[in-house]
Every structure is written in C-alpha cells, then in structure tokens.
mmCIF file of C-alpha atoms and ligand atoms in Angstrom:
data_model
loop_
_atom_site.group_PDB
_atom_site.id
_atom_site.type_symbol
_atom_site.label_atom_id
_atom_site.label_comp_id
_atom_site.label_asym_id
_atom_site.label_seq_id
_atom_site.Cartn_x
_atom_site.Cartn_y
_atom_site.Cartn_z
ATOM 1 C CA UNK A 1 0.000 0.000 0.000
ATOM 2 C CA UNK A 2 2.864 2.380 0.847
ATOM 3 C CA UNK A 3 4.142 2.506 -2.774
ATOM 4 C CA UNK A 4 0.652 3.370 -4.043
ATOM 5 C CA UNK A 5 0.295 6.169 -1.521
ATOM 6 C CA UNK A 6 3.754 7.487 -2.460
ATOM 7 C CA UNK A 7 2.764 7.429 -6.151
ATOM 8 C CA UNK A 8 -0.523 9.199 -5.450
ATOM 9 C CA UNK A 9 1.272 11.872 -3.413
ATOM 10 C CA UNK A 10 3.851 12.336 -6.185
ATOM 11 C CA UNK A 11 1.291 12.764 -8.925
ATOM 12 C CA UNK A 12 -1.059 15.004 -6.922
ATOM 13 C CA UNK A 13 0.394 18.174 -8.421
ATOM 14 C CA UNK A 14 -0.540 19.713 -11.792
ATOM 15 C CA UNK A 15 2.936 19.827 -13.410
ATOM 16 C CA UNK A 16 3.753 16.281 -12.316
ATOM 17 C CA UNK A 17 0.465 14.926 -13.639
ATOM 18 C CA UNK A 18 1.180 16.668 -16.963
ATOM 19 C CA UNK A 19 4.652 15.095 -17.030
ATOM 20 C CA UNK A 20 3.215 11.612 -16.510
ATOM 21 C CA UNK A 21 0.700 12.166 -19.333
ATOM 22 C CA UNK A 22 3.465 13.385 -21.673
ATOM 23 C CA UNK A 23 5.877 10.555 -20.900
ATOM 24 C CA UNK A 24 3.119 8.022 -21.547
ATOM 25 C CA UNK A 25 3.432 9.117 -25.189
ATOM 26 C CA UNK A 26 7.104 8.346 -25.703
ATOM 27 C CA UNK A 27 10.611 8.756 -24.376
ATOM 28 C CA UNK A 28 11.305 12.450 -23.868
ATOM 29 C CA UNK A 29 14.369 14.449 -22.872
ATOM 30 C CA UNK A 30 14.363 17.086 -20.116
ATOM 31 C CA UNK A 31 14.836 19.839 -22.662
ATOM 32 C CA UNK A 32 11.828 18.638 -24.682
ATOM 33 C CA UNK A 33 9.701 18.487 -21.530
ATOM 34 C CA UNK A 34 10.923 21.945 -20.496
ATOM 35 C CA UNK A 35 9.966 23.327 -23.904
ATOM 36 C CA UNK A 36 6.472 21.824 -23.675
ATOM 37 C CA UNK A 37 5.742 22.928 -20.118
ATOM 38 C CA UNK A 38 7.325 26.363 -20.469
ATOM 39 C CA UNK A 39 8.986 26.032 -17.034
ATOM 40 C CA UNK A 40 12.631 26.265 -16.021
ATOM 41 C CA UNK A 41 14.817 23.186 -16.393
ATOM 42 C CA UNK A 42 15.757 22.917 -12.668
ATOM 43 C CA UNK A 43 12.091 23.039 -11.769
ATOM 44 C CA UNK A 44 11.089 20.392 -14.307
ATOM 45 C CA UNK A 45 14.041 18.231 -13.202
ATOM 46 C CA UNK A 46 12.884 18.422 -9.574
ATOM 47 C CA UNK A 47 9.408 17.219 -10.559
ATOM 48 C CA UNK A 48 10.864 14.437 -12.687
ATOM 49 C CA UNK A 49 13.053 13.267 -9.815
ATOM 50 C CA UNK A 50 10.015 12.914 -7.544
ATOM 51 C CA UNK A 51 8.103 10.973 -10.210
ATOM 52 C CA UNK A 52 11.036 8.599 -10.706
ATOM 53 C CA UNK A 53 11.383 8.055 -6.967
ATOM 54 C CA UNK A 54 7.694 7.176 -6.822
ATOM 55 C CA UNK A 55 8.151 4.566 -9.586
ATOM 56 C CA UNK A 56 5.948 6.421 -12.072
ATOM 57 C CA UNK A 57 8.730 7.297 -14.539
ATOM 58 C CA UNK A 58 12.027 5.733 -15.563
ATOM 59 C CA UNK A 59 15.113 7.875 -16.103
ATOM 60 C CA UNK A 60 18.020 6.794 -18.239
ATOM 61 C CA UNK A 61 21.117 8.590 -19.413
ATOM 62 C CA UNK A 62 22.542 8.072 -22.864
ATOM 63 C CA UNK A 63 25.681 10.103 -23.522
ATOM 64 C CA UNK A 64 24.816 13.742 -22.952
ATOM 65 C CA UNK A 65 21.034 13.166 -23.148
ATOM 66 C CA UNK A 66 18.787 12.079 -20.297
ATOM 67 C CA UNK A 67 15.506 10.445 -21.240
ATOM 68 C CA UNK A 68 12.364 9.963 -19.178
ATOM 69 C CA UNK A 69 9.781 7.368 -19.969
ATOM 70 C CA UNK A 70 6.634 5.941 -18.521
ATOM 71 C CA UNK A 71 7.389 3.104 -16.139
ATOM 72 C CA UNK A 72 5.314 0.178 -17.417
ATOM 73 C CA UNK A 73 6.703 -2.510 -15.206
ATOM 74 C CA UNK A 74 6.735 -0.871 -11.776
ATOM 75 C CA UNK A 75 4.084 -1.909 -9.234
ATOM 76 C CA UNK A 76 2.362 1.469 -9.742
ATOM 77 C CA UNK A 77 2.284 1.132 -13.553
ATOM 78 C CA UNK A 78 -1.412 0.212 -13.546
ATOM 79 C CA UNK A 79 -2.226 3.283 -11.471
ATOM 80 C CA UNK A 80 -0.224 5.491 -13.849
ATOM 81 C CA UNK A 81 -2.065 4.088 -16.892
ATOM 82 C CA UNK A 82 -5.386 4.707 -15.171
ATOM 83 C CA UNK A 83 -4.456 8.330 -14.428
ATOM 84 C CA UNK A 84 -3.313 8.951 -17.990
ATOM 85 C CA UNK A 85 -6.576 7.544 -19.367
ATOM 86 C CA UNK A 86 -8.617 9.560 -16.856
ATOM 87 C CA UNK A 87 -6.866 12.798 -17.848
ATOM 88 C CA UNK A 88 -8.220 12.552 -21.390
ATOM 89 C CA UNK A 89 -7.411 15.114 -24.016
ATOM 90 C CA UNK A 90 -10.354 17.417 -23.413
ATOM 91 C CA UNK A 91 -8.655 19.288 -20.594
ATOM 92 C CA UNK A 92 -7.281 22.524 -22.135
ATOM 93 C CA UNK A 93 -3.889 22.301 -20.369
ATOM 94 C CA UNK A 94 -3.373 18.684 -21.411
ATOM 95 C CA UNK A 95 -4.594 19.469 -24.934
ATOM 96 C CA UNK A 96 -2.040 22.276 -25.255
ATOM 97 C CA UNK A 97 0.758 20.060 -23.901
ATOM 98 C CA UNK A 98 -0.101 17.368 -26.445
ATOM 99 C CA UNK A 99 -0.248 19.935 -29.220
ATOM 100 C CA UNK A 100 3.251 21.147 -28.277
ATOM 101 C CA UNK A 101 4.469 17.559 -28.041
ATOM 102 C CA UNK A 102 3.093 16.970 -31.553
ATOM 103 C CA UNK A 103 4.978 20.025 -32.832
ATOM 104 C CA UNK A 104 8.245 18.807 -31.264
ATOM 105 C CA UNK A 105 7.799 15.355 -32.778
ATOM 106 C CA UNK A 106 7.102 16.885 -36.189
ATOM 107 C CA UNK A 107 10.272 19.007 -35.966
ATOM 108 C CA UNK A 108 12.245 15.907 -35.074
ATOM 109 C CA UNK A 109 10.686 13.844 -37.846
ATOM 110 C CA UNK A 110 11.338 16.667 -40.343
ATOM 111 C CA UNK A 111 15.011 16.789 -39.341
ATOM 112 C CA UNK A 112 15.362 13.006 -39.786
ATOM 113 C CA UNK A 113 13.485 13.083 -43.116
ATOM 114 C CA UNK A 114 15.745 15.890 -44.336
ATOM 115 C CA UNK A 115 18.767 13.781 -43.391
ATOM 116 C CA UNK A 116 17.505 10.793 -45.400
ATOM 117 C CA UNK A 117 16.409 13.012 -48.281
ATOM 118 C CA UNK A 118 19.874 14.519 -48.500
ATOM 119 C CA UNK A 119 21.699 11.222 -48.035
ATOM 120 C CA UNK A 120 19.556 8.805 -50.042
ATOM 121 C CA UNK A 121 21.957 8.679 -52.974
ATOM 122 C CA UNK A 122 25.028 7.937 -50.858
ATOM 123 C CA UNK A 123 23.288 5.862 -48.174
ATOM 124 C CA UNK A 124 25.047 2.699 -49.256
ATOM 125 C CA UNK A 125 28.398 4.285 -48.435
ATOM 126 C CA UNK A 126 27.200 5.797 -45.130
ATOM 127 C CA UNK A 127 25.658 2.578 -43.821
ATOM 128 C CA UNK A 128 28.880 0.625 -44.231
ATOM 129 C CA UNK A 129 30.882 3.269 -42.320
ATOM 130 C CA UNK A 130 29.583 1.724 -39.121
ATOM 131 C CA UNK A 131 30.351 -1.975 -39.250
ATOM 132 C CA UNK A 132 31.156 -4.934 -41.430
ATOM 133 C CA UNK A 133 27.754 -5.391 -43.010
ATOM 134 C CA UNK A 134 28.773 -8.710 -44.567
ATOM 135 C CA UNK A 135 28.789 -10.442 -41.186
ATOM 136 C CA UNK A 136 25.401 -9.035 -40.203
ATOM 137 C CA UNK A 137 23.860 -9.943 -43.526
ATOM 138 C CA UNK A 138 25.204 -13.504 -43.389
ATOM 139 C CA UNK A 139 23.674 -13.931 -39.916
ATOM 140 C CA UNK A 140 20.295 -12.641 -41.161
ATOM 141 C CA UNK A 141 20.379 -14.972 -44.158
ATOM 142 C CA UNK A 142 20.983 -17.885 -41.751
ATOM 143 C CA UNK A 143 18.001 -16.852 -39.616
ATOM 144 C CA UNK A 144 15.761 -16.600 -42.679
ATOM 145 C CA UNK A 145 16.991 -19.938 -43.997
ATOM 146 C CA UNK A 146 16.055 -21.580 -40.684
ATOM 147 C CA UNK A 147 12.678 -19.835 -40.378
ATOM 148 C CA UNK A 148 11.752 -20.386 -44.052
ATOM 149 C CA UNK A 149 9.168 -17.573 -44.216
ATOM 150 C CA UNK A 150 6.842 -17.022 -47.131
ATOM 151 C CA UNK A 151 6.029 -13.314 -46.683
ATOM 152 C CA UNK A 152 8.666 -10.884 -45.439
ATOM 153 C CA UNK A 153 8.301 -7.261 -44.387
ATOM 154 C CA UNK A 154 11.267 -4.881 -44.171
ATOM 155 C CA UNK A 155 10.361 -1.892 -41.995
ATOM 156 C CA UNK A 156 12.420 1.234 -42.789
ATOM 157 C CA UNK A 157 13.764 -0.408 -45.936
ATOM 158 C CA UNK A 158 15.767 2.663 -46.987
ATOM 159 C CA UNK A 159 17.568 1.809 -50.205
ATOM 160 C CA UNK A 160 16.217 -1.747 -50.033
ATOM 161 C CA UNK A 161 19.395 -3.577 -49.051
ATOM 162 C CA UNK A 162 17.557 -6.040 -46.777
ATOM 163 C CA UNK A 163 15.164 -6.832 -49.618
ATOM 164 C CA UNK A 164 18.072 -7.424 -51.961
ATOM 165 C CA UNK A 165 19.580 -10.077 -49.685
ATOM 166 C CA UNK A 166 16.413 -11.604 -48.221
ATOM 167 C CA UNK A 167 13.795 -11.430 -51.003
ATOM 168 C CA UNK A 168 15.465 -14.237 -53.017
ATOM 169 C CA UNK A 169 14.746 -16.494 -50.019
ATOM 170 C CA UNK A 170 11.007 -15.783 -49.676
ATOM 171 C CA UNK A 171 7.959 -15.724 -51.927
ATOM 172 C CA UNK A 172 6.927 -12.107 -51.345
ATOM 173 C CA UNK A 173 8.917 -9.290 -49.813
ATOM 174 C CA UNK A 174 7.698 -5.806 -49.042
ATOM 175 C CA UNK A 175 9.759 -2.814 -47.918
ATOM 176 C CA UNK A 176 8.173 0.156 -46.157
ATOM 177 C CA UNK A 177 9.775 3.547 -45.714
ATOM 178 C CA UNK A 178 8.627 7.096 -45.062
ATOM 179 C CA UNK A 179 11.231 8.657 -47.333
ATOM 180 C CA UNK A 180 10.292 8.971 -51.004
ATOM 181 C CA UNK A 181 13.913 9.651 -51.842
ATOM 182 C CA UNK A 182 15.099 6.432 -50.171
ATOM 183 C CA UNK A 183 12.333 4.491 -51.927
ATOM 184 C CA UNK A 184 13.341 5.922 -55.299
ATOM 185 C CA UNK A 185 16.847 4.512 -54.773
ATOM 186 C CA UNK A 186 15.389 1.208 -53.484
ATOM 187 C CA UNK A 187 13.292 0.805 -56.662
ATOM 188 C CA UNK A 188 16.370 1.220 -58.841
ATOM 189 C CA UNK A 189 18.291 -1.293 -56.695
ATOM 190 C CA UNK A 190 15.508 -3.896 -56.810
ATOM 191 C CA UNK A 191 15.149 -3.478 -60.542
ATOM 192 C CA UNK A 192 18.884 -3.831 -61.030
ATOM 193 C CA UNK A 193 18.895 -6.979 -58.883
ATOM 194 C CA UNK A 194 16.017 -8.375 -60.956
ATOM 195 C CA UNK A 195 13.906 -8.982 -57.848
ATOM 196 C CA UNK A 196 10.373 -9.368 -59.107
ATOM 197 C CA UNK A 197 8.988 -10.549 -55.776
ATOM 198 C CA UNK A 198 10.221 -7.440 -53.914
ATOM 199 C CA UNK A 199 8.088 -4.319 -53.663
ATOM 200 C CA UNK A 200 8.482 -1.072 -51.788
ATOM 201 C CA UNK A 201 5.947 1.472 -50.715
ATOM 202 C CA UNK A 202 5.595 4.607 -48.661
ATOM 203 C CA UNK A 203 4.499 4.020 -45.087
ATOM 204 C CA UNK A 204 4.972 4.861 -41.454
ATOM 205 C CA UNK A 205 6.459 2.275 -39.117
ATOM 206 C CA UNK A 206 4.155 3.408 -36.307
ATOM 207 C CA UNK A 207 1.019 2.846 -38.381
ATOM 208 C CA UNK A 208 1.536 0.238 -41.056
ATOM 209 C CA UNK A 209 -1.309 0.164 -43.545
ATOM 210 C CA UNK A 210 -1.185 -3.627 -43.502
ATOM 211 C CA UNK A 211 -3.553 -6.225 -42.091
ATOM 212 C CA UNK A 212 -2.930 -8.055 -38.826
ATOM 213 C CA UNK A 213 -1.021 -11.330 -39.062
ATOM 214 C CA UNK A 214 0.003 -10.977 -42.700
ATOM 215 C CA UNK A 215 3.763 -11.732 -42.601
ATOM 216 C CA UNK A 216 5.914 -14.655 -41.451
ATOM 217 C CA UNK A 217 9.028 -12.519 -40.935
ATOM 218 C CA UNK A 218 9.663 -8.847 -40.203
ATOM 219 C CA UNK A 219 13.073 -7.199 -40.284
ATOM 220 C CA UNK A 220 13.881 -3.800 -38.754
ATOM 221 C CA UNK A 221 17.473 -3.131 -39.695
ATOM 222 C CA UNK A 222 19.191 -0.002 -38.331
ATOM 223 C CA UNK A 223 15.934 1.874 -37.945
ATOM 224 C CA UNK A 224 15.025 1.642 -34.270
ATOM 225 C CA UNK A 225 17.638 4.213 -33.205
ATOM 226 C CA UNK A 226 15.654 6.883 -35.087
ATOM 227 C CA UNK A 227 12.452 6.063 -33.201
ATOM 228 C CA UNK A 228 11.129 8.112 -30.324
ATOM 229 C CA UNK A 229 8.795 5.240 -29.441
ATOM 230 C CA UNK A 230 10.778 2.041 -30.062
ATOM 231 C CA UNK A 231 8.238 -0.129 -28.171
ATOM 232 C CA UNK A 232 5.484 1.169 -30.479
ATOM 233 C CA UNK A 233 7.518 0.148 -33.550
ATOM 234 C CA UNK A 234 7.965 -3.336 -32.094
ATOM 235 C CA UNK A 235 4.273 -3.606 -31.212
ATOM 236 C CA UNK A 236 3.296 -2.621 -34.769
ATOM 237 C CA UNK A 237 5.737 -5.172 -36.217
ATOM 238 C CA UNK A 238 4.277 -7.825 -33.895
ATOM 239 C CA UNK A 239 0.751 -6.935 -35.022
ATOM 240 C CA UNK A 240 1.488 -7.793 -38.654
ATOM 241 C CA UNK A 241 3.307 -11.027 -37.777
ATOM 242 C CA UNK A 242 1.483 -14.301 -38.037
ATOM 243 C CA UNK A 243 1.550 -16.484 -34.935
ATOM 244 C CA UNK A 244 4.887 -18.304 -35.001
ATOM 245 C CA UNK A 245 6.356 -15.558 -37.239
ATOM 246 C CA UNK A 246 9.770 -14.102 -36.504
ATOM 247 C CA UNK A 247 10.883 -10.536 -35.806
ATOM 248 C CA UNK A 248 14.516 -9.623 -36.510
ATOM 249 C CA UNK A 249 15.688 -6.361 -34.984
ATOM 250 C CA UNK A 250 19.162 -5.199 -35.881
ATOM 251 C CA UNK A 251 20.699 -2.221 -34.143
ATOM 252 C CA UNK A 252 23.607 -1.112 -32.022
ATOM 253 C CA UNK A 253 24.470 -2.176 -28.493
ATOM 254 C CA UNK A 254 24.673 0.846 -26.134
ATOM 255 C CA UNK A 255 27.519 3.169 -27.214
ATOM 256 C CA UNK A 256 28.764 6.708 -26.654
ATOM 257 C CA UNK A 257 29.252 8.082 -30.183
ATOM 258 C CA UNK A 258 27.429 11.389 -29.776
ATOM 259 C CA UNK A 259 28.338 12.489 -33.302
ATOM 260 C CA UNK A 260 25.793 9.979 -34.608
ATOM 261 C CA UNK A 261 23.137 12.163 -33.013
ATOM 262 C CA UNK A 262 24.534 15.434 -34.277
ATOM 263 C CA UNK A 263 25.531 14.368 -37.770
ATOM 264 C CA UNK A 264 23.359 11.351 -38.552
ATOM 265 C CA UNK A 265 20.018 12.104 -36.848
ATOM 266 C CA UNK A 266 20.190 9.177 -34.393
ATOM 267 C CA UNK A 267 17.925 9.584 -31.380
ATOM 268 C CA UNK A 268 19.054 6.606 -29.309
ATOM 269 C CA UNK A 269 22.680 5.537 -28.850
ATOM 270 C CA UNK A 270 22.016 1.811 -29.033
ATOM 271 C CA UNK A 271 19.813 -0.467 -26.981
ATOM 272 C CA UNK A 272 20.339 -2.782 -24.020
ATOM 273 C CA UNK A 273 19.324 -6.421 -24.444
ATOM 274 C CA UNK A 274 17.025 -6.187 -21.421
ATOM 275 C CA UNK A 275 14.933 -3.313 -22.739
ATOM 276 C CA UNK A 276 14.513 -4.910 -26.168
ATOM 277 C CA UNK A 277 13.452 -8.200 -24.553
ATOM 278 C CA UNK A 278 10.945 -6.315 -22.378
ATOM 279 C CA UNK A 279 9.429 -4.500 -25.364
ATOM 280 C CA UNK A 280 9.174 -7.746 -27.343
ATOM 281 C CA UNK A 281 7.506 -9.580 -24.472
ATOM 282 C CA UNK A 282 5.027 -6.713 -24.023
ATOM 283 C CA UNK A 283 4.177 -6.969 -27.747
ATOM 284 C CA UNK A 284 3.326 -10.672 -27.492
ATOM 285 C CA UNK A 285 6.667 -11.954 -28.759
ATOM 286 C CA UNK A 286 8.980 -14.521 -27.193
ATOM 287 C CA UNK A 287 12.528 -13.130 -27.348
ATOM 288 C CA UNK A 288 15.415 -15.482 -28.183
ATOM 289 C CA UNK A 289 18.973 -14.913 -26.879
ATOM 290 C CA UNK A 290 20.499 -11.973 -28.798
ATOM 291 C CA UNK A 291 23.385 -12.359 -31.220
ATOM 292 C CA UNK A 292 26.194 -9.822 -30.638
ATOM 293 C CA UNK A 293 28.538 -8.998 -33.511
ATOM 294 C CA UNK A 294 31.322 -7.122 -31.795
ATOM 295 C CA UNK A 295 32.862 -4.309 -33.823
ATOM 296 C CA UNK A 296 35.057 -1.329 -33.184
ATOM 297 C CA UNK A 297 33.734 1.087 -32.041
ATOM 298 C CA UNK A 298 30.197 -0.221 -32.554
ATOM 299 C CA UNK A 299 28.743 -3.590 -31.690
ATOM 300 C CA UNK A 300 25.763 -4.685 -33.746
ATOM 301 C CA UNK A 301 23.117 -6.845 -32.108
ATOM 302 C CA UNK A 302 20.555 -9.062 -33.793
ATOM 303 C CA UNK A 303 17.570 -9.589 -31.539
ATOM 304 C CA UNK A 304 15.059 -12.157 -32.704
ATOM 305 C CA UNK A 305 11.661 -12.884 -31.223
ATOM 306 C CA UNK A 306 8.820 -15.142 -32.226
ATOM 307 C CA UNK A 307 5.176 -14.137 -32.265
ATOM 308 C CA UNK A 308 3.346 -16.161 -29.663
ATOM 309 C CA UNK A 309 0.776 -18.530 -31.060
ATOM 310 C CA UNK A 310 -2.693 -17.817 -29.724
ATOM 311 C CA UNK A 311 -4.020 -21.082 -28.237
ATOM 312 C CA UNK A 312 -6.775 -21.334 -30.792
ATOM 313 C CA UNK A 313 -4.408 -21.122 -33.758
ATOM 314 C CA UNK A 314 -1.548 -23.178 -32.323
ATOM 315 C CA UNK A 315 -2.849 -26.436 -33.732
ATOM 316 C CA UNK A 316 -3.368 -24.811 -37.109
ATOM 317 C CA UNK A 317 0.269 -23.597 -37.212
ATOM 318 C CA UNK A 318 1.590 -27.002 -36.231
ATOM 319 C CA UNK A 319 -0.392 -28.584 -39.046
ATOM 320 C CA UNK A 320 -0.052 -26.171 -41.960
ATOM 321 C CA UNK A 321 1.458 -22.916 -43.136
ATOM 322 C CA UNK A 322 -0.620 -19.761 -42.916
ATOM 323 C CA UNK A 323 -2.289 -18.431 -46.039
ATOM 324 C CA UNK A 324 0.020 -16.527 -48.422
ATOM 325 C CA UNK A 325 -0.197 -12.791 -48.678
ATOM 326 C CA UNK A 326 -2.328 -11.773 -51.598
ATOM 327 C CA UNK A 327 -0.272 -9.766 -54.100
ATOM 328 C CA UNK A 328 -2.866 -6.991 -54.196
ATOM 329 C CA UNK A 329 -2.552 -6.449 -50.458
ATOM 330 C CA UNK A 330 0.996 -5.190 -50.699
ATOM 331 C CA UNK A 331 0.909 -2.937 -53.715
HETATM 332 C C1 SAM B 401 19.331 4.017 -41.322
HETATM 333 S S1 SAM B 401 18.169 3.814 -42.545
HETATM 334 C C2 SAM B 401 18.180 2.070 -42.666
HETATM 335 C C3 SAM B 401 17.698 1.597 -43.972
HETATM 336 C C4 SAM B 401 17.806 0.092 -44.186
HETATM 337 N N1 SAM B 401 17.027 -0.667 -43.239
HETATM 338 C C5 SAM B 401 19.246 -0.305 -44.201
HETATM 339 O O1 SAM B 401 19.673 -0.939 -43.264
HETATM 340 O O2 SAM B 401 19.957 0.073 -45.132
HETATM 341 C C6 SAM B 401 16.671 4.120 -41.662
HETATM 342 C C7 SAM B 401 15.463 4.211 -42.527
HETATM 343 O O3 SAM B 401 14.323 4.295 -41.679
HETATM 344 C C8 SAM B 401 13.392 5.132 -42.310
HETATM 345 N N2 SAM B 401 12.438 5.639 -41.316
HETATM 346 C C9 SAM B 401 12.675 6.475 -40.291
HETATM 347 N N3 SAM B 401 11.529 6.723 -39.621
HETATM 348 C C10 SAM B 401 10.550 6.019 -40.253
HETATM 349 C C11 SAM B 401 9.144 5.877 -40.044
HETATM 350 N N4 SAM B 401 8.504 6.530 -39.064
HETATM 351 N N5 SAM B 401 8.468 5.067 -40.865
HETATM 352 C C12 SAM B 401 9.081 4.427 -41.895
HETATM 353 N N6 SAM B 401 10.405 4.548 -42.152
HETATM 354 C C13 SAM B 401 11.134 5.322 -41.336
HETATM 355 C C14 SAM B 401 14.239 6.228 -42.928
HETATM 356 O O4 SAM B 401 13.560 6.936 -43.942
HETATM 357 C C15 SAM B 401 15.426 5.434 -43.433
HETATM 358 O O5 SAM B 401 15.273 5.053 -44.758
#
C-alpha cells in the first residue's frame, strides 16, 4: 500500500500529472519536456526526480542526453495508466501540452526526413561506415533460412538492401519507408537486382497500412535508433506477424558516439538487451537470446523474437502454413 500512496502523493500536483501524461506518449528528454511545459529546467528536473522516486517514470542517461519514460513494469504502472486515461485530451492544459508535443515530434521527424532526403543517394556508403555489413547480412540470411518464411516485411527499408539479400529467399517481400527519396533509390536497386517478388511502398512504421497477421518474418534493420517510441515500432511489427512468425531487430548495443546524433540524426545511442526483450515480451513476442557482432567502435546486435501462437491457432500452425499474402494487399 505504501508505494501506491507514495505514487498518489507524487502525482497530486498539476505539473507532475502533466509530465506523466506526456511521458506516456514516448521517451522524452528534459529539454523537450521543459519546452512543452514552459517552465525552467531545474524546476522540471525536480518534478521528474520525484516521479522517478515514486516509480511512475524511468530515467536513463545516454551520452549527454537524459531520457524519461513511462514506467510500465513498476508496481504502480497500472495506477499510472489509469491516471493517464482519466486525464483525457479534453482538458485545455493537457490538450495544449499534447499539441506542443506533436509540434516537437514533427520538428524531429522533419530533421530526420531531411537527413535521409539529402543522403539517399550515398546511403550505401554511409551505412557501411559503421560496421562490417557482410557479417550481419550472413547472420540474417541464416536466420531466414532456418525460419523459411513465405512473406517478409522490411520496416524502414531505406535503399532496399535487406530486400536485396532476403527477397530471393522468400515468396513475397515488401519494404516500407517514409522517405520517397530512399524508396526511389530502393526501386532502382531492386530493378537492377532483378527482384520481381520485392516491392516497396511509402508508409509509417508506427502505423503500417497492412492487415494483422500478414507476414511470417519482419526485419527492422538499423531503424530503431531513429524512433522516439521504439516499443510502439515493435508492437506494430508484432501486429502484422502471423503467430509463429519471426521478428529480426538489428541495431547497435549501447555506445557513446554522440556524433551519430549530431551528424546522422540518431535519437538513441544503441539499446540494451534487457529493454529490447521487455518491449518484445510486451508486444506478445517470445525473445530469443540476442546475437552480438562485436565491432570497433560499434557492436551490432541481432535480436530475434517469435510471435506467440494464440491457443486457438496453435494447432493450425503445427499442421499447416498460414495463407500466403495476396499480391494486391501489398501494392
Ligand atoms: C538508417 S536507414 C536504414 C535503412 C535500411 N534498413 C538499411 O539498413 O539500409 C533508416 C530508414 O528508416 C526510415 N524511417 C525512419 N523513420 C521512419 C518511419 N517513421 N516510418 C518508416 N520509415 C522510417 C528512414 O527513412 C530510413 O530510410
């Protein structure tokens, strides 16, 4: 009971309630929260400290940035979710906060889009600056060979490299990206590779215009570090996976290369195995042990997770493959 009372005391103040509502919508830095609330940084930091102590928010430092996020797993998580739902969006103060949050997210998204727009043509060179891609690609090919999927989705396909290496091993492959410029390069690459079963289309990884349970494999390769809501990306990937389907997330282990933020629009400096496993489990996926490909200075990690089979479809999966994706669905 004591932790609930402490949480109620912590949140019983207008600014702190607003902070909880904001952090329920994504990981935010102190400076973003300060901008939204229009209050001084020391003041906002004091409120955030109290909320963290009460188990309502999580704080984590990554290089020079400190992020705050909603604490899903703490014993008071259910209370926090209830409060956020009860606040609604009709309250004028909350509505204004959410409007400002929307503006900040748009600015951020515009900056990242501009980066990809400007770098689409030379992306192939930039991506290989980080690590030996050959090793990562070979590991992904092995995973696909073992899983033997029919329909594959590549979220944040960029110039379509994942499609180039994985589409020959599946029946249908679809790449989604929000950058028209990246997709233009991807189309040329797919054409050049003669991949007739690989398609790309414009889309948002947070809201895929694709039906539930329509893919056997989803790959998210070097995309998650641009996300301000990585768990939401994973949940959306899980939604489109068929029961038994496999998610492959490829990104960096935690690192301290700040220049990737300043010069390459990264938001997160890598991910810890624990947080990725937690997000996968929350999305209805069973995480497998991660595969670390140590590099200098960056280590790449391949996290795989399998979509849990709902009890009613488990027998069906054991007996036969799910229905193939209809061509028209992906165009
Ligand atoms: C670093 S590139 C990786 C591209 C590709 N997966 C690869 O490894 O070469 C990240 C890609 O994610 C895309 N992206 C970023 N945010 C996105 C979003 N909200 N929805 C869809 N694509 C997004 C970018 O446009 C960019 O093409």
